Coordinates of C-alpha atoms in Angstrom, one line a residue:
Chain A
X1 CA -26.3 -32.5 33.6
X2 CA -28.9 -33.8 35.3
X3 CA -27.1 -34.8 38.6
X4 CA -25.2 -32.2 40.3
X5 CA -22.3 -33.5 42.5
X6 CA -21.3 -31.4 44.8
X7 CA -20.1 -33.5 47.8
X8 CA -16.6 -33.2 46.9
X9 CA -16.5 -29.5 47.7
X10 CA -17.5 -30.1 51.0
X11 CA -13.7 -29.8 51.9
X12 CA -13.7 -26.3 50.7
X13 CA -16.9 -25.6 52.7
X14 CA -15.1 -27.0 55.9
X15 CA -11.9 -25.0 54.7
X16 CA -13.9 -21.4 54.5
X17 CA -16.0 -22.2 57.8
X18 CA -12.8 -23.2 60.1
X19 CA -11.2 -19.7 58.8
X20 CA -14.5 -18.0 60.2
X21 CA -14.5 -19.5 62.8
X22 CA -10.9 -18.7 63.6
X23 CA -9.9 -22.4 64.3
X24 CA -6.2 -23.4 64.2
X25 CA -5.4 -24.1 60.5
X26 CA -3.8 -27.5 60.9
X27 CA -6.8 -28.6 62.6
X28 CA -8.7 -27.3 60.0
X29 CA -7.0 -28.9 57.0
X30 CA -6.9 -31.9 58.9
X31 CA -10.6 -32.4 59.3
X32 CA -11.1 -31.0 55.8
X33 CA -8.8 -33.7 54.5
X34 CA -10.7 -36.4 56.5
X35 CA -14.0 -35.3 55.6
X36 CA -13.5 -34.9 51.9
X37 CA -12.0 -38.6 52.0
X38 CA -15.3 -39.6 53.7
X39 CA -17.6 -37.7 51.1
X40 CA -15.6 -39.8 48.1
X41 CA -15.9 -43.1 49.9
X42 CA -12.4 -43.8 50.7
X43 CA -12.0 -46.0 53.6
X44 CA -10.6 -44.7 56.7
X45 CA -7.3 -46.6 56.9
X46 CA -6.4 -45.8 53.5
X47 CA -7.3 -42.4 53.9
X48 CA -5.0 -42.4 57.0
X49 CA -2.4 -43.9 55.1
X50 CA -2.8 -41.5 52.0
X51 CA -2.3 -38.6 54.7
X52 CA 1.0 -40.4 55.8
X53 CA 2.1 -40.6 52.2
X54 CA 1.5 -37.1 51.1
X55 CA 2.9 -35.6 54.4
X56 CA 5.9 -37.8 53.7
X57 CA 6.4 -36.7 50.2
X58 CA 6.2 -32.8 50.9
X59 CA 9.1 -33.0 53.7
X60 CA 11.1 -30.8 51.4
X61 CA 8.8 -27.9 52.4
X62 CA 10.4 -27.9 55.7
X63 CA 13.8 -27.2 54.2
X64 CA 13.3 -23.6 56.3
X65 CA 14.2 -25.0 59.6
X66 CA 17.6 -25.7 58.2
X67 CA 18.2 -22.0 57.9
X68 CA 17.0 -21.0 61.4
X69 CA 20.5 -22.1 63.4
X70 CA 22.6 -19.9 61.7
X71 CA 20.3 -16.8 61.2
X72 CA 19.8 -17.5 65.2
X73 CA 23.6 -17.5 65.9
X74 CA 24.6 -14.3 63.9
X75 CA 21.5 -12.6 65.8
X76 CA 22.7 -13.7 68.9
X77 CA 26.1 -11.5 68.3
X78 CA 24.2 -8.7 66.9
X79 CA 23.4 -8.9 63.1
X80 CA 20.6 -7.0 63.5
X81 CA 22.3 -4.2 65.2
X82 CA 24.9 -4.0 63.0
X83 CA 22.2 -3.6 60.2
X84 CA 20.9 -0.8 61.7
X85 CA 23.8 1.1 62.3
X86 CA 25.3 0.5 59.0
X87 CA 22.3 1.8 57.3
X88 CA 22.4 5.0 60.0
X89 CA 25.7 6.0 58.8
X90 CA 23.9 6.7 55.4
X91 CA 22.4 9.8 55.5
X92 CA 20.4 10.1 52.8
X93 CA 18.8 6.3 53.3
X94 CA 15.0 6.3 54.0
X95 CA 12.9 3.0 54.4
X96 CA 10.6 3.4 51.3
X97 CA 14.0 3.9 49.1
X98 CA 15.5 0.8 50.9
X99 CA 12.3 -1.5 50.2
X100 CA 12.1 -0.1 46.7
X101 CA 15.8 -1.0 45.7
X102 CA 15.2 -4.6 47.4
X103 CA 11.8 -5.0 45.5
X104 CA 13.6 -4.1 42.0
X105 CA 16.6 -6.5 42.7
X106 CA 14.5 -9.1 44.0
X107 CA 12.3 -9.3 41.1
X108 CA 14.9 -9.2 38.8
X109 CA 17.1 -11.8 40.4
X110 CA 13.5 -13.9 40.6
X111 CA 13.1 -13.4 37.2
X112 CA 16.5 -15.2 36.2
X113 CA 15.4 -17.9 38.2
X114 CA 17.6 -16.9 41.6
X115 CA 14.9 -17.5 44.1
X116 CA 16.9 -19.0 46.7
X117 CA 18.6 -15.6 46.6
X118 CA 16.7 -14.0 49.1
X119 CA 13.7 -15.1 51.6
X120 CA 12.0 -14.2 54.5
X121 CA 14.2 -16.3 56.8
X122 CA 17.5 -15.3 55.3
X123 CA 17.2 -11.7 54.5
X124 CA 14.0 -10.1 55.4
X125 CA 14.2 -10.9 59.0
X126 CA 18.2 -10.6 59.7
X127 CA 18.9 -7.7 57.4
X128 CA 16.1 -6.3 55.1
X129 CA 13.7 -5.2 58.0
X130 CA 16.5 -4.0 60.5
X131 CA 17.7 -1.8 57.7
X132 CA 14.4 -0.2 56.7
X133 CA 13.9 0.1 60.6
X134 CA 17.4 1.9 61.3
X135 CA 16.6 4.3 58.0
X136 CA 13.3 5.3 59.6
X137 CA 15.1 6.1 62.9
X138 CA 17.6 7.6 61.4
X139 CA 15.0 10.0 59.7
X140 CA 12.1 10.3 62.8
X141 CA 14.3 9.1 65.7
X142 CA 13.0 6.2 68.1
X143 CA 9.4 4.9 66.9
X144 CA 7.0 2.8 68.7
X145 CA 6.5 -0.9 67.9
X146 CA 3.3 -0.2 66.1
X147 CA 5.0 1.8 63.4
X148 CA 7.9 -0.5 63.5
X149 CA 5.4 -3.5 62.8
X150 CA 3.9 -1.4 59.8
X151 CA 7.6 -1.1 57.9
X152 CA 8.5 -4.5 59.5
X153 CA 5.2 -6.0 57.4
X154 CA 6.2 -3.8 54.3
X155 CA 9.6 -5.5 54.2
X156 CA 7.8 -8.9 54.4
X157 CA 5.6 -8.0 51.5
X158 CA 8.3 -6.5 49.4
X159 CA 10.1 -10.0 49.5
X160 CA 6.9 -11.8 48.6
X161 CA 5.5 -9.8 45.7
X162 CA 8.9 -9.2 44.2
X163 CA 9.5 -12.9 43.9
X164 CA 6.1 -14.1 42.8
X165 CA 5.7 -11.9 40.1
X166 CA 9.2 -12.1 38.9
X167 CA 9.5 -15.9 39.0
X168 CA 7.2 -16.7 36.2
X169 CA 9.2 -14.9 33.6
X170 CA 12.1 -17.7 34.3
X171 CA 10.9 -20.3 32.1
X172 CA 12.4 -23.3 33.8
X173 CA 10.2 -22.1 37.2
X174 CA 8.2 -24.8 38.3
X175 CA 4.9 -22.5 37.6
X176 CA 5.5 -22.7 33.9
X177 CA 6.1 -25.9 33.5
X178 CA 3.3 -27.0 35.3
X179 CA 1.0 -25.0 33.1
X180 CA 2.9 -26.2 29.6
X181 CA 2.7 -29.6 31.2
X182 CA -1.2 -29.0 31.8
X183 CA -1.8 -27.7 28.3
X184 CA 0.2 -30.8 26.7
X185 CA -2.2 -33.3 28.9
X186 CA -5.3 -31.6 27.7
X187 CA -4.5 -32.1 24.1
X188 CA -3.4 -28.5 23.3
X189 CA -0.4 -28.6 21.3
X190 CA 2.3 -25.7 20.1
X191 CA 2.4 -23.7 23.1
X192 CA 6.0 -23.5 24.4
X193 CA 7.3 -22.7 27.9
X194 CA 8.4 -19.5 26.5
X195 CA 5.4 -18.1 25.5
X196 CA 4.2 -18.5 28.9
X197 CA 6.9 -17.0 30.3
X198 CA 6.5 -13.8 27.7
X199 CA 2.9 -13.5 29.1
X200 CA 4.2 -13.0 32.4
X201 CA 5.9 -9.8 31.7
X202 CA 3.0 -7.2 32.0
X203 CA 1.8 -8.4 35.2
X204 CA 5.3 -8.3 36.6
X205 CA 5.7 -4.9 35.5
X206 CA 2.6 -3.6 36.7
X207 CA 3.6 -5.2 40.2
X208 CA 6.6 -3.2 40.1
X209 CA 5.0 -0.2 39.2
X210 CA 2.1 -0.6 41.6
X211 CA 4.0 -1.6 44.3
X212 CA 6.5 1.1 44.2
X213 CA 4.1 3.6 44.2
X214 CA 2.7 2.6 47.0
X215 CA 6.2 2.5 48.7
X216 CA 6.5 6.3 47.6
X217 CA 3.4 7.0 49.6
X218 CA 4.7 4.5 52.4
X219 CA 6.9 7.5 53.5
X220 CA 4.7 9.9 53.4
X221 CA 2.3 8.1 55.7
X222 CA 5.0 6.9 58.0
X223 CA 5.9 10.9 58.6
X224 CA 2.2 11.3 59.7
X225 CA 1.9 8.3 61.9
X226 CA 5.2 9.8 63.6
X227 CA 3.4 13.2 63.7
X228 CA 0.2 11.4 65.3
X229 CA 2.4 9.8 67.5
X230 CA 4.3 12.4 69.1
X231 CA 1.1 14.7 69.3
X232 CA -0.5 11.6 71.6
X233 CA 2.9 11.6 73.6
X234 CA 2.7 15.3 74.1
X235 CA -1.0 15.3 75.2
X236 CA -0.3 12.4 77.6
X237 CA 2.5 14.1 79.1
X238 CA 0.3 17.3 79.6
X239 CA -2.4 15.0 81.0
X240 CA 0.0 13.5 83.6
X241 CA 1.3 17.1 84.5
X242 CA -2.2 18.1 85.2
X243 CA -3.0 15.3 87.6
X244 CA 0.6 15.6 89.6
Chain B
X1 CA 6.2 -21.7 45.8
X2 CA 7.8 -25.5 45.8
X3 CA 6.8 -27.8 43.3
X4 CA 5.0 -30.8 44.8
X5 CA 7.1 -33.1 43.5
X6 CA 6.1 -37.0 44.4
X7 CA 9.2 -38.6 42.5
X8 CA 11.6 -40.3 45.0
X9 CA 13.0 -43.5 43.4
X10 CA 15.5 -44.2 41.2
X11 CA 17.9 -41.2 41.5
X12 CA 21.8 -41.8 41.5
X13 CA 23.5 -41.9 44.5
X14 CA 24.6 -38.7 45.9
X15 CA 26.4 -37.1 49.3
X16 CA 23.8 -34.7 49.9
X17 CA 20.9 -36.9 49.2
X18 CA 17.4 -36.0 50.0
X19 CA 17.2 -38.6 52.4
X20 CA 20.3 -37.4 54.4
X21 CA 19.0 -33.7 54.4
X22 CA 15.6 -35.4 55.9
X23 CA 17.9 -37.2 58.8
X24 CA 19.8 -33.5 59.0
X25 CA 16.4 -32.1 59.7
X26 CA 15.3 -34.7 62.2
X27 CA 18.3 -34.4 64.3
X28 CA 17.7 -30.5 64.5
X29 CA 14.5 -31.0 65.7
X30 CA 15.3 -33.8 68.3
X31 CA 17.9 -31.4 69.6
X32 CA 15.2 -28.9 70.0
X33 CA 13.1 -31.5 71.6
X34 CA 15.6 -32.0 74.1
X35 CA 16.0 -28.4 74.6
X36 CA 12.3 -28.2 75.3
X37 CA 12.2 -31.0 77.8
X38 CA 14.9 -29.4 79.7
X39 CA 13.6 -25.8 79.6
X40 CA 12.1 -26.2 83.2
X41 CA 10.2 -22.7 82.8
X42 CA 8.2 -23.6 79.7
X43 CA 4.6 -23.3 80.5
X44 CA 3.5 -26.5 78.1
X45 CA 6.8 -28.4 78.3
X46 CA 5.9 -32.0 77.7
X47 CA 3.0 -31.3 75.0
X48 CA 5.4 -28.5 72.8
X49 CA 8.0 -31.4 72.9
X50 CA 5.5 -34.2 71.8
X51 CA 4.3 -32.1 69.2
X52 CA 7.7 -31.3 67.5
X53 CA 9.1 -35.1 68.6
X54 CA 6.2 -36.3 66.3
X55 CA 7.1 -34.0 63.7
X56 CA 10.7 -34.6 63.9
X57 CA 10.1 -38.6 64.1
X58 CA 8.6 -38.2 60.4
X59 CA 12.0 -37.1 59.3
X60 CA 14.4 -39.0 61.5
X61 CA 12.7 -42.4 60.9
X62 CA 10.5 -42.2 58.1
X63 CA 13.0 -43.7 55.4
X64 CA 14.0 -46.4 58.0
X65 CA 10.7 -47.4 58.5
X66 CA 10.3 -47.7 54.8
X67 CA 13.1 -50.1 54.5
X68 CA 12.3 -51.7 57.4
X69 CA 8.4 -52.4 57.6
X70 CA 7.3 -51.2 54.0
X71 CA 5.6 -48.5 52.8
X72 CA 2.1 -49.3 53.8
X73 CA 2.8 -49.5 57.4
X74 CA 5.1 -46.6 57.5
X75 CA 2.5 -44.3 55.9
X76 CA -0.2 -45.6 58.4
X77 CA 1.8 -44.4 61.4
X78 CA 2.7 -41.2 59.7
X79 CA -0.9 -40.3 59.2
X80 CA -1.5 -41.1 62.6
X81 CA 1.2 -38.9 63.6
X82 CA -0.1 -36.1 61.7
X83 CA -3.7 -36.1 63.0
X84 CA -2.1 -36.1 66.4
X85 CA 0.4 -33.1 65.4
X86 CA -2.9 -31.1 64.2
X87 CA -5.1 -32.1 67.4
X88 CA -1.6 -31.0 69.5
X89 CA -1.8 -27.3 67.5
X90 CA -5.1 -27.3 67.3
X91 CA -6.0 -27.0 70.9
X92 CA -3.3 -24.7 72.1
X93 CA -1.0 -27.4 73.7
X94 CA 2.0 -25.7 72.1
X95 CA 3.9 -22.7 72.5
X96 CA 7.1 -20.7 73.0
X97 CA 9.1 -21.6 75.9
X98 CA 12.0 -19.2 77.9
X99 CA 15.2 -18.4 76.6
X100 CA 18.3 -17.0 78.2
X101 CA 18.6 -13.3 76.4
X102 CA 21.4 -11.3 75.7
X103 CA 20.8 -7.4 76.6
X104 CA 20.3 -5.1 73.5
X105 CA 23.8 -3.7 74.8
X106 CA 25.5 -6.7 74.9
X107 CA 24.4 -7.2 71.3
X108 CA 25.4 -4.2 70.2
X109 CA 28.8 -4.3 72.1
X110 CA 29.6 -8.0 70.4
X111 CA 28.0 -6.1 66.8
X112 CA 30.7 -3.6 67.3
X113 CA 33.7 -5.8 68.0
X114 CA 32.8 -8.3 65.1
X115 CA 31.7 -5.6 62.4
X116 CA 30.7 -6.2 59.0
X117 CA 32.2 -9.9 59.2
X118 CA 28.3 -10.6 60.8
X119 CA 27.0 -10.3 57.4
X120 CA 29.4 -12.4 55.7
X121 CA 27.5 -15.8 56.6
X122 CA 24.2 -14.9 56.3
X123 CA 25.0 -13.3 52.6
X124 CA 26.8 -16.9 51.9
X125 CA 23.9 -18.8 51.9
X126 CA 22.4 -17.5 49.1
X127 CA 25.5 -17.0 47.1
X128 CA 26.6 -20.6 47.9
X129 CA 23.2 -22.0 47.1
X130 CA 23.1 -20.5 43.8
X131 CA 26.7 -20.9 42.9
X132 CA 26.4 -24.6 43.6
X133 CA 23.1 -25.0 42.1
X134 CA 24.5 -23.7 38.7
X135 CA 28.2 -25.1 38.9
X136 CA 28.4 -28.3 41.2
X137 CA 25.4 -29.5 40.0
X138 CA 26.7 -32.4 37.6
X139 CA 29.7 -33.0 39.6
X140 CA 30.1 -36.8 40.3
X141 CA 33.1 -38.9 41.5
X142 CA 32.8 -42.3 40.2
X143 CA 29.1 -41.7 39.7
X144 CA 28.5 -40.4 43.2
X145 CA 26.9 -37.4 42.6
X146 CA 27.5 -34.3 45.0
X147 CA 23.6 -33.5 44.9
X148 CA 20.6 -35.3 45.0
X149 CA 19.9 -35.0 41.2
X150 CA 15.9 -34.7 41.8
X151 CA 16.5 -32.2 44.9
X152 CA 19.5 -30.0 43.6
X153 CA 18.5 -26.5 45.1
X154 CA 17.7 -28.4 48.5
X155 CA 21.1 -30.2 48.4
X156 CA 22.8 -26.9 47.7
X157 CA 21.0 -25.1 50.1
X158 CA 21.9 -27.7 53.0
X159 CA 25.7 -27.4 51.9
X160 CA 25.5 -23.9 51.8
X161 CA 23.7 -24.0 55.5
X162 CA 26.9 -25.9 56.9
X163 CA 29.5 -23.8 55.6
X164 CA 27.9 -20.9 56.2
X165 CA 27.5 -22.1 60.3
X166 CA 31.2 -22.9 60.4
X167 CA 31.9 -19.4 59.1
X168 CA 29.8 -18.3 61.9
X169 CA 31.8 -20.2 64.0
X170 CA 35.1 -18.8 63.0
X171 CA 33.7 -15.2 63.1
X172 CA 31.6 -15.2 66.0
X173 CA 32.8 -17.9 68.3
X174 CA 29.8 -19.5 68.6
X175 CA 29.5 -23.3 68.0
X176 CA 27.2 -24.9 65.6
X177 CA 25.7 -26.2 68.8
X178 CA 24.9 -23.1 70.5
X179 CA 23.6 -21.9 66.8
X180 CA 21.0 -25.0 67.0
X181 CA 19.9 -24.3 70.4
X182 CA 19.3 -20.7 69.5
X183 CA 17.4 -21.5 66.8
X184 CA 14.7 -22.8 69.3
X185 CA 13.9 -19.3 70.0
X186 CA 12.8 -18.8 66.1
X187 CA 11.2 -22.3 65.9
X188 CA 9.2 -21.8 68.6
X189 CA 7.9 -18.5 67.8
X190 CA 7.3 -19.7 64.0
X191 CA 5.5 -22.7 66.1
X192 CA 2.6 -24.4 63.9
X193 CA 3.2 -22.4 60.9
X194 CA 6.2 -24.1 59.8
X195 CA 4.0 -27.4 59.4
X196 CA 1.1 -25.6 57.5
X197 CA 2.6 -26.2 54.0
X198 CA 3.3 -29.8 54.4
X199 CA -0.4 -30.1 55.6
X200 CA -1.9 -28.2 52.8
X201 CA 0.2 -30.6 50.3
X202 CA -1.6 -33.0 51.8
X203 CA -5.2 -31.8 51.5
X204 CA -4.3 -30.5 48.0
X205 CA -4.6 -34.0 46.8
X206 CA -8.0 -34.8 48.3
X207 CA -9.4 -31.7 47.0
X208 CA -8.3 -31.5 43.4
X209 CA -8.6 -35.2 42.9
X210 CA -12.6 -34.6 43.0
X211 CA -13.7 -31.1 42.7
X212 CA -12.9 -29.9 39.2
X213 CA -16.1 -31.3 37.5
X214 CA -18.3 -30.3 40.5
X215 CA -16.7 -26.4 40.2
X216 CA -17.6 -26.3 36.5
X217 CA -21.1 -27.3 37.1
X218 CA -21.5 -24.8 39.7
X219 CA -19.8 -22.1 37.5
X220 CA -22.9 -22.9 34.9
X221 CA -25.4 -21.9 38.0
X222 CA -24.0 -18.7 38.1
X223 CA -23.2 -17.5 34.7
X224 CA -24.3 -17.7 31.1
X225 CA -21.5 -19.0 29.2
X226 CA -21.9 -16.4 26.7
X227 CA -20.8 -13.8 28.6
X228 CA -16.9 -13.9 27.8
X229 CA -16.2 -10.7 30.2
X230 CA -18.2 -12.7 33.1
X231 CA -16.4 -15.9 32.3
X232 CA -12.9 -13.9 32.5
X233 CA -14.1 -12.7 35.8
X234 CA -14.8 -16.0 37.3
X235 CA -11.8 -17.6 36.0
X236 CA -9.2 -14.9 37.8
X237 CA -11.3 -14.0 40.5
X238 CA -12.3 -18.0 41.2
X239 CA -8.0 -18.6 40.9
X240 CA -7.6 -16.0 43.7
X241 CA -10.4 -17.2 46.0
X242 CA -9.6 -20.8 45.7
X243 CA -5.9 -20.2 46.2
X244 CA -6.6 -18.6 49.0
X245 CA -8.4 -21.7 50.6
X246 CA -5.9 -24.1 49.2
X247 CA -2.9 -21.7 50.3
X248 CA -1.1 -23.0 47.1
X249 CA -1.9 -21.5 43.5
X250 CA -0.5 -24.7 42.2
X251 CA -3.1 -26.7 43.6
X252 CA -5.8 -24.1 42.6
X253 CA -4.7 -24.0 38.7
X254 CA -5.7 -27.4 37.6
X255 CA -8.8 -27.5 39.3
X256 CA -10.1 -23.7 37.9
X257 CA -8.5 -24.2 34.5
X258 CA -10.0 -27.7 33.9
X259 CA -13.6 -26.3 35.8
X260 CA -13.7 -22.9 34.0
X261 CA -11.0 -21.8 31.2
X262 CA -10.7 -25.2 29.3
X263 CA -14.4 -25.9 28.7
X264 CA -15.5 -22.3 28.6
X265 CA -13.0 -20.0 27.3
X266 CA -10.7 -22.2 25.3
X267 CA -13.0 -24.4 23.6
X268 CA -15.9 -22.5 23.5
X269 CA -14.7 -18.9 23.0
X270 CA -11.6 -20.1 21.2
X271 CA -9.2 -18.2 23.8
X272 CA -5.5 -18.1 23.2
X273 CA -3.9 -20.7 25.5
X274 CA -0.6 -19.2 26.6
X275 CA -1.6 -15.8 28.1
X276 CA -4.8 -17.2 29.6
X277 CA -2.7 -19.7 31.7
X278 CA -0.1 -17.1 32.4
X279 CA -2.6 -14.7 33.6
X280 CA -4.8 -17.0 35.4
X281 CA -1.8 -18.7 37.6
X282 CA -0.7 -14.9 38.3
X283 CA -4.4 -14.5 39.6
X284 CA -3.8 -17.2 41.9
X285 CA -0.6 -15.5 43.3
X286 CA -2.9 -12.5 44.0
X287 CA -4.5 -15.0 46.1
X288 CA -1.4 -16.2 47.6
X289 CA -0.6 -12.7 49.0
X290 CA -4.1 -12.5 50.7
X291 CA -4.5 -15.6 52.7
X292 CA -3.0 -17.0 56.1
X293 CA -2.8 -20.5 54.4
X294 CA -0.1 -19.5 52.5
X295 CA 1.5 -19.9 56.1
X296 CA 5.3 -19.9 54.7
X297 CA 4.6 -16.3 53.0
X298 CA 2.2 -14.7 55.2
X299 CA 2.4 -16.1 58.8
X300 CA 5.8 -17.2 59.3
X301 CA 7.3 -13.7 58.5
X302 CA 5.0 -12.0 61.0
X303 CA 6.4 -14.4 63.5
X304 CA 9.9 -14.1 62.4
X305 CA 9.5 -10.1 62.5
X306 CA 7.8 -10.3 65.9
X307 CA 4.6 -8.3 65.0
X308 CA 1.8 -7.8 67.2
X309 CA -0.8 -8.9 64.5
X310 CA -0.2 -11.9 63.0
X311 CA -2.0 -10.7 59.5
X312 CA -0.4 -7.6 59.3
X313 CA 1.9 -8.8 56.5
X314 CA -1.3 -9.9 54.5
X315 CA -3.0 -6.6 55.1
X316 CA 0.1 -5.0 53.5
X317 CA -0.4 -6.9 50.6
X318 CA -4.1 -6.6 49.9
X319 CA -3.9 -3.4 47.9
X320 CA -1.1 -4.6 45.8
X321 CA -3.0 -8.0 45.3
X322 CA -6.6 -6.3 44.3
X323 CA -4.9 -3.9 41.9
X324 CA -2.6 -6.6 40.3
X325 CA -5.9 -8.7 40.2
X326 CA -7.9 -6.3 38.4
X327 CA -5.2 -5.7 35.9
X328 CA -4.8 -9.3 35.0
X329 CA -8.6 -9.8 34.5
X330 CA -8.5 -6.4 32.2
X331 CA -5.2 -7.2 30.5
X332 CA -6.8 -11.1 29.8
X333 CA -10.1 -9.9 28.6
X334 CA -8.3 -7.7 26.3
X335 CA -5.5 -10.3 24.7
X336 CA -7.0 -14.0 24.8
X337 CA -9.9 -12.8 22.2

């Protein structure tokens, strides 16, 4: 190991620096690509054409756009309000409980390979977040935007975490096949996708336990937030009273 | 997380062929571009329309251009479009426009009159997608398949969205045209983040191509290869960090596994491969939870949910991600040797 060739890593440096300076990610990624191409001595026309080729081949990633019209339509006609009202009619429901139930269902269905059963655009925005917000409004009354955002962000996080850590149990899922293919390519025989899938179970369980524990604590932290908010409200109204 | 497949050729003919799906996406975006141009109150009307126009054009004309002018020329103009898209977004020329709003009161009224039927179209999307993926994937009439055999889920999703749109039309009275023009509000709020995953797929190739060996060399600078625990830590944390940079654990996996796990853990210390790679990949997923580069999961939802802080989803996820990363490291050290 006499010659240390770190030039290809320059793309990574660009990404990290771009992040640090808060440039737009699209720009950062493109510049990182251009510089990496330059670092490995690609001529500029084939570099541009490689960009185009990779971009074309990744077009299926834009499928999110297909879901948006129907969600937007339903929202125009009051989907979110309906979800809130429905939850408000169930008295024992709290935000944390809704999120926990969703987490368990999402992780189990994702472990069975049913990844497209839910998602940020199709379930979290129109249904899960409004339901969690509805439950919170049920318990605490109207909430400020700040606390609403906290609940919504937790709804989005539930979907991500439950899906990520469920999906690798399903042996036909891409990640497991990718790992399997990688091992075979590198001359390691005798590993079946099933072996890899089984080793995903402990982390999947850990994710369930850790995150549900955090959700249980979320309920307590919400009631504290609400208490603080009410106190602030009272202080400001007292303050206004004095000036009048 | 989608597999970044590059195979497109030699698929049997299908009704929901991948190229048709791309055409639908292209038409959708084209309609949004027209709506944007007509939006007189839009602060950045022309540049936003240009941004989406360049993007939609790749879907609308990409395949046609390959047939007419060949791959070489098509890839070059798409490449230039990509750079123009990045420049437009990078220098702030893309912004949301103005939209007609229904009041909260009107929405409540309509929600009450339509009732729980409002849920049906939303619920139909996943149900139809899953059922048709499982049951209809092999259906073909005289060799014409219903779905593109290499992109069954995407075909099924498209079918599900079309049916949901029709059912939604029936229940709400809002036509598909209303639906698409309503969707501009959502698409604009997501903005450039909708394109980031595709950009990252592009970057992945460049970086992965050359970095494996460089990473291996880099590791030996920092750790003595005899230290098993530190190697496990470096592999797991490296997977998380590299995933944060690349926005995708799939891109980080081959680099880190070829650079650290194969030479040091498997070949030198005889680690057991199955748990090693499974936990390695999951360490990468911990990184996915902590990075804005995983836009689909972290930035798009923040936009979809109208959060004031676009990093709030990430902030909420960090504690769980760090706990799971620690768990993976300990478990890996325990089971692989």
